[in-house]
Short mmCIF file of N, CA and C in Angstrom, two decimals:
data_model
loop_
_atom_site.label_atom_id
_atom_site.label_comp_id
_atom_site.label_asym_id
_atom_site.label_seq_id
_atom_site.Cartn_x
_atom_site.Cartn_y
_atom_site.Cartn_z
N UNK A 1 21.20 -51.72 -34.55
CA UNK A 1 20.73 -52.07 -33.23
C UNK A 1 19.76 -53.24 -33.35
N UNK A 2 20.10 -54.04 -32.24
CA UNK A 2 18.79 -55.55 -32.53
C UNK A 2 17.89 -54.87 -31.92
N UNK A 3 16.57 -55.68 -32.89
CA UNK A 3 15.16 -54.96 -32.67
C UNK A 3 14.92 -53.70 -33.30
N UNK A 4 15.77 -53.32 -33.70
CA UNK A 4 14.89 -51.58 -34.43
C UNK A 4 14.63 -52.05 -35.27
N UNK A 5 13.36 -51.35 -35.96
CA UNK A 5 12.59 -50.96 -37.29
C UNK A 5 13.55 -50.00 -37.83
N UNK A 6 13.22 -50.50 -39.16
CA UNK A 6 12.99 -49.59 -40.20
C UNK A 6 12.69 -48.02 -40.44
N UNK A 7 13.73 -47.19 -40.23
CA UNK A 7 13.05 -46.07 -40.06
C UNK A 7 12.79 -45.30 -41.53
N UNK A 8 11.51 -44.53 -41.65
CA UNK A 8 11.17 -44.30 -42.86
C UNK A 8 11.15 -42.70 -42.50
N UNK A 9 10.82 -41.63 -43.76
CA UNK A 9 10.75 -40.24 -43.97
C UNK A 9 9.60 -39.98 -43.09
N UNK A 10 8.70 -40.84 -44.00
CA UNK A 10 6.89 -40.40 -43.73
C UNK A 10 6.78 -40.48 -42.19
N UNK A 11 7.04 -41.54 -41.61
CA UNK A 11 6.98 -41.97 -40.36
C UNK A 11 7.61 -40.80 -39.44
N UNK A 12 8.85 -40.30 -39.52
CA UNK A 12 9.57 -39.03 -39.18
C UNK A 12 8.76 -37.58 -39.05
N UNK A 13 8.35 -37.54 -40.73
CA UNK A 13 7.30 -36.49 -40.84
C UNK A 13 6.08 -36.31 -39.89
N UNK A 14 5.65 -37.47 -39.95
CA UNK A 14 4.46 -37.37 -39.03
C UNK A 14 4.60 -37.27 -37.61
N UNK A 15 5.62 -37.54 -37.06
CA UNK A 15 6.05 -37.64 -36.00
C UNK A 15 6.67 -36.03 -34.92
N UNK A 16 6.92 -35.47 -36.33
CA UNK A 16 7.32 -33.98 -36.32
C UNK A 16 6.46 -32.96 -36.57
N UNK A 17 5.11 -33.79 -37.32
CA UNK A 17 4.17 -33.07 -37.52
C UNK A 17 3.31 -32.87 -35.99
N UNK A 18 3.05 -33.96 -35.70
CA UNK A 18 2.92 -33.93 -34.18
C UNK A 18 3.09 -33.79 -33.37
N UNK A 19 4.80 -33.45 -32.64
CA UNK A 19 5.33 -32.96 -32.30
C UNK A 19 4.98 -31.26 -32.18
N UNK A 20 4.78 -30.38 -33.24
CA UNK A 20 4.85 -29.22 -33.93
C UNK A 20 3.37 -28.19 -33.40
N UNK A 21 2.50 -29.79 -33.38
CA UNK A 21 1.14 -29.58 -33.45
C UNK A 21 0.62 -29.28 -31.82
N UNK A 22 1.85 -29.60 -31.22
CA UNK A 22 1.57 -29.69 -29.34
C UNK A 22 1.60 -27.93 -29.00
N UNK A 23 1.72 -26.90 -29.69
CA UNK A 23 1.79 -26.04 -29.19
C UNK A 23 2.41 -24.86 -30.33
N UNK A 24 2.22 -23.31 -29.60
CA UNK A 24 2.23 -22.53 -30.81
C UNK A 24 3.53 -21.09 -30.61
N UNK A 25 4.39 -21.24 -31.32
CA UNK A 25 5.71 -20.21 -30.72
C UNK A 25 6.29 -19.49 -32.35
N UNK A 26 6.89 -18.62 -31.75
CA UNK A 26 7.77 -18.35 -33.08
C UNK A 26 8.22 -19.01 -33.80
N UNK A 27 8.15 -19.19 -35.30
CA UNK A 27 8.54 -20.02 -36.22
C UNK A 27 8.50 -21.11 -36.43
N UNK A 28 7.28 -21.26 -35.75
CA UNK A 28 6.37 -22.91 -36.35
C UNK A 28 5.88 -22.84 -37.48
N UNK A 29 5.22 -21.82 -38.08
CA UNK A 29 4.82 -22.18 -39.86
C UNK A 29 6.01 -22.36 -40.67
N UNK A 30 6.95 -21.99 -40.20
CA UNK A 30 8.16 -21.95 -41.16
C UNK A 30 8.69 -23.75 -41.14
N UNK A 31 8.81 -24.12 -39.70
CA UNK A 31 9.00 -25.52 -39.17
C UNK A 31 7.97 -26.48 -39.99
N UNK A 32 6.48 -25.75 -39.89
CA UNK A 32 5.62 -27.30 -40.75
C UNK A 32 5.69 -26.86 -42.12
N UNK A 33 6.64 -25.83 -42.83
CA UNK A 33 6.27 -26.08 -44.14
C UNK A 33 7.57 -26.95 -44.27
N UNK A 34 8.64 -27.32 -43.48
CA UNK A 34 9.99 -27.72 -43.82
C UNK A 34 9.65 -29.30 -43.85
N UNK A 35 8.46 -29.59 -42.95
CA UNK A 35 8.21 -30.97 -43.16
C UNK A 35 8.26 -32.02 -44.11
N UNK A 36 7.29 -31.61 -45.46
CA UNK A 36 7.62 -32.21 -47.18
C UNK A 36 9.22 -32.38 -47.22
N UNK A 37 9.66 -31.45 -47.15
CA UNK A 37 11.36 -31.88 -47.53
C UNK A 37 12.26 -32.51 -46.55
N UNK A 38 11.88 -33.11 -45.54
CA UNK A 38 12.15 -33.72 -44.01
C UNK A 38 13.04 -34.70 -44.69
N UNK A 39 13.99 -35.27 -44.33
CA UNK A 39 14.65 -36.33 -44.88
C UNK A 39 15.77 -37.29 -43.82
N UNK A 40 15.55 -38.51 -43.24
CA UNK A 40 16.18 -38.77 -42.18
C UNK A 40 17.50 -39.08 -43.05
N UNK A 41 18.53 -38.77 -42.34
CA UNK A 41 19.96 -39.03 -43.18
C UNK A 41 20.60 -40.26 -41.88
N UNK A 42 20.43 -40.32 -40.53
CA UNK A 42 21.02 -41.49 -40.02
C UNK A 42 20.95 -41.22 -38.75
N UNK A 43 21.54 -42.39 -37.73
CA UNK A 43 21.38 -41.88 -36.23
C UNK A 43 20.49 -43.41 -36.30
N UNK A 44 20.36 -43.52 -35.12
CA UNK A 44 19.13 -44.59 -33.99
C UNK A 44 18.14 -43.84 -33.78
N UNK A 45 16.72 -44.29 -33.78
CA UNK A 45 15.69 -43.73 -33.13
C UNK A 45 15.42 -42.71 -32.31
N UNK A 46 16.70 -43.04 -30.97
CA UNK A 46 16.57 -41.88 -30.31
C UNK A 46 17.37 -40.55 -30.80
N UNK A 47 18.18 -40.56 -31.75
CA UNK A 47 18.72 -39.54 -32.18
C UNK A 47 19.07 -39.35 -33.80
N UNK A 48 17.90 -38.86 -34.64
CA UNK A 48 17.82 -38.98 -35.74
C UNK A 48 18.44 -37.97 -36.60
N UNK A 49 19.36 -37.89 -37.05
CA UNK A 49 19.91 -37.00 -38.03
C UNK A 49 19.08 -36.68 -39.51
N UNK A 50 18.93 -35.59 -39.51
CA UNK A 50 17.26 -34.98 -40.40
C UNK A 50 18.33 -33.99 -41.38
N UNK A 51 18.18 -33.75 -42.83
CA UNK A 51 18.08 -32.87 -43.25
C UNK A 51 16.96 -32.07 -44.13
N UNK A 52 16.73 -31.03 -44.49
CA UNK A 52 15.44 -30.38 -45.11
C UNK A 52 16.25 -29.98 -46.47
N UNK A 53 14.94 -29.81 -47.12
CA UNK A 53 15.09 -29.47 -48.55
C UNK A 53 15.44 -27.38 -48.24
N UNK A 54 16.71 -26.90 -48.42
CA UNK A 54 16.63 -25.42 -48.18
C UNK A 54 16.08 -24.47 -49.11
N UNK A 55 15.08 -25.14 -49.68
CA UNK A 55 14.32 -24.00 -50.72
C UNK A 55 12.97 -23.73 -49.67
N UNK A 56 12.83 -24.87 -48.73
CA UNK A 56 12.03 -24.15 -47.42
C UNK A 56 12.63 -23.13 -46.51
N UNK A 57 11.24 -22.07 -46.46
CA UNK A 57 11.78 -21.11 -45.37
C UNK A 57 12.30 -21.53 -43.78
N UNK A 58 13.71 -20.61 -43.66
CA UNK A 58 14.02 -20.96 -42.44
C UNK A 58 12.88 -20.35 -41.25
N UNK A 59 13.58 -20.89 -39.95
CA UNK A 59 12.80 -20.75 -38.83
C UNK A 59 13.60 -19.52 -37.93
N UNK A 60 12.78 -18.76 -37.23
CA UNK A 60 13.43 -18.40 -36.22
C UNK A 60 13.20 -19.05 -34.84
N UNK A 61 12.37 -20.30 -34.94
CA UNK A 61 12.82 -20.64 -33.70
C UNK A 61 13.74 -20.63 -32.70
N UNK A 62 13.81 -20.86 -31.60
CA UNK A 62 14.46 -21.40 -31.09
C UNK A 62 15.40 -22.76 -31.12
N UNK A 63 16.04 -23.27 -30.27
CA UNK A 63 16.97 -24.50 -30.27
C UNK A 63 17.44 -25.32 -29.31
N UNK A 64 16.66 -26.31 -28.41
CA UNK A 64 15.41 -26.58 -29.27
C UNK A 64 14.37 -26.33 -29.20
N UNK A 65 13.52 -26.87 -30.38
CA UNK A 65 11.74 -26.01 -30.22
C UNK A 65 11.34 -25.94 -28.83
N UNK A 66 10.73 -24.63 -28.68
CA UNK A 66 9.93 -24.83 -27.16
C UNK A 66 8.94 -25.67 -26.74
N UNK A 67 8.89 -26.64 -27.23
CA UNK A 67 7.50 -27.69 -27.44
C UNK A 67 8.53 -29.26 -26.51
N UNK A 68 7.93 -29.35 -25.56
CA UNK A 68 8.47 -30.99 -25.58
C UNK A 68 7.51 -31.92 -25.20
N UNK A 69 6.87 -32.31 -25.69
CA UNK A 69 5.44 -33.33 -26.03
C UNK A 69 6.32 -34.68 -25.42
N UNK A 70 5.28 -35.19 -24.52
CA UNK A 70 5.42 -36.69 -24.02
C UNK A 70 4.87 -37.59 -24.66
N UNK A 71 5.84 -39.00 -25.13
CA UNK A 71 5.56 -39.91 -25.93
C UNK A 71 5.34 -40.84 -24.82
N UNK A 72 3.68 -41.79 -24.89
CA UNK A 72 3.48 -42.38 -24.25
C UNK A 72 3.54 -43.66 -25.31
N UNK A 73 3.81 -44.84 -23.93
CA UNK A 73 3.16 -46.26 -25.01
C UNK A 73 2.40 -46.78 -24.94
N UNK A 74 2.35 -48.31 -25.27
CA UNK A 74 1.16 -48.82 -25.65
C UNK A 74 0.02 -48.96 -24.89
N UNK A 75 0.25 -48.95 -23.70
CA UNK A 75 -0.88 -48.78 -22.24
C UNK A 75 -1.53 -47.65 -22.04
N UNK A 76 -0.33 -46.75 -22.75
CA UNK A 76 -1.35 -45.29 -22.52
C UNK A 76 -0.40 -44.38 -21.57
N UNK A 77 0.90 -44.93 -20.99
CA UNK A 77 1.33 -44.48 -19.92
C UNK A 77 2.61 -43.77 -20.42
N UNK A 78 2.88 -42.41 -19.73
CA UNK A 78 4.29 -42.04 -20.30
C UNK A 78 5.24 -42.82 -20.12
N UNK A 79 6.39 -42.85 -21.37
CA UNK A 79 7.64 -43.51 -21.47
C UNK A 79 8.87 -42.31 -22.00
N UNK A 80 8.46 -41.25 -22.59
CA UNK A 80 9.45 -40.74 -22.74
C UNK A 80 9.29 -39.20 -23.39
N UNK A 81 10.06 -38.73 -24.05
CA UNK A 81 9.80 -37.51 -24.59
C UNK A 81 10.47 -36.95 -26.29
N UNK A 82 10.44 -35.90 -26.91
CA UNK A 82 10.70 -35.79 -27.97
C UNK A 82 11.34 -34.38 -27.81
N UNK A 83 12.82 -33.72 -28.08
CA UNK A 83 12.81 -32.72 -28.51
C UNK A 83 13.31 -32.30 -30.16
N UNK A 84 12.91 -31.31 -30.96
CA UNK A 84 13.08 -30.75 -32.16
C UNK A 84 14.27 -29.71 -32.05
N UNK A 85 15.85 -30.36 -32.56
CA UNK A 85 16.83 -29.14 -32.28
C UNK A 85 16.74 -28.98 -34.00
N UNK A 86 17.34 -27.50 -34.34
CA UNK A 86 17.54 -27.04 -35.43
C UNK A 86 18.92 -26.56 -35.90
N UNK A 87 19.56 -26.39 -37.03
CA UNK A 87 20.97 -25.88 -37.06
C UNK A 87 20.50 -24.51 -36.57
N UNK A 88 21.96 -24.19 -37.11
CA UNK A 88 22.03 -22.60 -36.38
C UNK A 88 21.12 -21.44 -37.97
N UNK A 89 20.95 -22.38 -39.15
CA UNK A 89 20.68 -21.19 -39.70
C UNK A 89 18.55 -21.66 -39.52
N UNK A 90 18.30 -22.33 -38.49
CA UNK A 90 16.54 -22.35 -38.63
C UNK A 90 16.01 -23.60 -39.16
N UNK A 91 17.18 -24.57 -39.67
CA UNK A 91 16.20 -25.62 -40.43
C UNK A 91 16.01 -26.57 -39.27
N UNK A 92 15.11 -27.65 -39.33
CA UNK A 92 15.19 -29.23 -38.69
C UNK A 92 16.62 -29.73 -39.06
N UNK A 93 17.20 -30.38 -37.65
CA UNK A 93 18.46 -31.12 -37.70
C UNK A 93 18.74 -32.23 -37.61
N UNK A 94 17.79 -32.72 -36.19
CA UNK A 94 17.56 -33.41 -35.22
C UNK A 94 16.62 -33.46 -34.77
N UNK A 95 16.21 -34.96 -33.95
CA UNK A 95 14.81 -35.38 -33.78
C UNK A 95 15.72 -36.13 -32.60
N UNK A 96 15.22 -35.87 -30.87
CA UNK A 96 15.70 -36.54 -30.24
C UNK A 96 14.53 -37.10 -29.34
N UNK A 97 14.46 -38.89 -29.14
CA UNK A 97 13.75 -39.40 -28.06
C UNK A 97 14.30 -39.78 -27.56
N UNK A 98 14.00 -39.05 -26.08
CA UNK A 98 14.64 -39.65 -24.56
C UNK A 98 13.16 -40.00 -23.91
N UNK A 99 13.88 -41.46 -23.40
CA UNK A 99 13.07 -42.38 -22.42
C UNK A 99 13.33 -42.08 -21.31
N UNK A 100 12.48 -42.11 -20.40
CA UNK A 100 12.57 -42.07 -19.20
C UNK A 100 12.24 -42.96 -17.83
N UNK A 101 12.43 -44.12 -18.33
CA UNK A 101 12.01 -45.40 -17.62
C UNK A 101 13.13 -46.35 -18.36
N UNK A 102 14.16 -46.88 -17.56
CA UNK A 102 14.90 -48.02 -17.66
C UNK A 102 16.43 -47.71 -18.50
N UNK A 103 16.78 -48.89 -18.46
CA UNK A 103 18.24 -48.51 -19.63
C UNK A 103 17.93 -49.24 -20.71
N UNK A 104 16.64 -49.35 -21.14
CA UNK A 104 16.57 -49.99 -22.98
C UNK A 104 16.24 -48.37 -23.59
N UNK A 105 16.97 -48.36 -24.13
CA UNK A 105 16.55 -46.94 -25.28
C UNK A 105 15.14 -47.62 -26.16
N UNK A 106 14.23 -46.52 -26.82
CA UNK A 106 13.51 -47.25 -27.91
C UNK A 106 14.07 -47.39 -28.85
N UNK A 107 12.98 -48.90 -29.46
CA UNK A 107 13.65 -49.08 -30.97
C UNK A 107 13.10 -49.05 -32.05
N UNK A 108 12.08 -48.01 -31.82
CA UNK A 108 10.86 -47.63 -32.82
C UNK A 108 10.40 -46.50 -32.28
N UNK A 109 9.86 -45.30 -33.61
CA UNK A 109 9.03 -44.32 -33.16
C UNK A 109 7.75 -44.64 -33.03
N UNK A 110 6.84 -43.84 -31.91
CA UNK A 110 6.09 -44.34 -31.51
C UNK A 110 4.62 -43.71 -32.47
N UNK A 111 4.04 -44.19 -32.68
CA UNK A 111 2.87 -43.20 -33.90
C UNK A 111 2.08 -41.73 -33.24
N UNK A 112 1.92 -41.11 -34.02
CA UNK A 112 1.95 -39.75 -33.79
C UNK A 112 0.61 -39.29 -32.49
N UNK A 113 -0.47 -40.45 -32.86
CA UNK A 113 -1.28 -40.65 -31.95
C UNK A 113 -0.66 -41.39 -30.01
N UNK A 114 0.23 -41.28 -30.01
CA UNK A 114 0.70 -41.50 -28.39
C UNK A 114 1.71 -40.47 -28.50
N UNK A 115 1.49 -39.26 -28.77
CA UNK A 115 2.70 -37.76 -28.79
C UNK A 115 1.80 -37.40 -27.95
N UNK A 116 1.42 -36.58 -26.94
CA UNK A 116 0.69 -35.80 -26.39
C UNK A 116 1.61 -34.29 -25.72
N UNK A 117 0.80 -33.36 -25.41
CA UNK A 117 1.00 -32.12 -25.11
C UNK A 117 1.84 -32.97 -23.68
N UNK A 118 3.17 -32.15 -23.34
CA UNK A 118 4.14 -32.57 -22.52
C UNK A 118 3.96 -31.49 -21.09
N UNK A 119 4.90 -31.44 -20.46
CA UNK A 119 4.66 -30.87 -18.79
C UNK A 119 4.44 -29.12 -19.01
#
């Protein structure tokens, strides 16, 4: 895609870490220990294909996490949102950002500091 960055692990991680951090449900400790082994395998920004290391414990979360934290940008103003889907046996799968203003998708994640607690 023209204009995307570089997408990195760490950047992912943190992003999920924050995500994670918006709120508290079944099988979130299991979710932030899966983080270390987080690994983006492919996809665009808005839809990141994740696999985990499975020597981390699965989740019983839900699918997807009950958490959907609003990603604001650089003004401070909401632009969009984040949800955390998981396979069916509990791990991280997917990392999805949907915008909600215009037809440009983003082309960068946004830093973990503009995630905020969502509606």
């Amino acid at each position: 895609m023209e204009g995307a960055e570089t997408i990195h692990d760490e950047d992912i991680r943190a992003v999920v870490r924050a995500l994670l951090d918006q709120g508290d449900f079944l099988g979130k400790q299991e979710l932030l220990a899966q983080i270390e082994g987080l690994t983006y395998v492919d996809g665009p920004v808005d839809w990141l294909h994740l696999i985990v290391n499975r020597r981390c414990p699965a989740s019983a979360a839900e699918s997807p996490v009950p958490i959907m934290p609003t990603v604001l940008d650089e003004a401070g103003e909401p632009y969009g949102g984040l949800l955390l889907w998981l396979d069916a046996e509990g791990y991280i799968d997917y990392l999805e950002y949907f915008w909600i203003f215009g037809d440009i998708p983003p082309t960068r994640l946004q830093s973990p500091d503009q995630i905020v607690k969502g509606p």
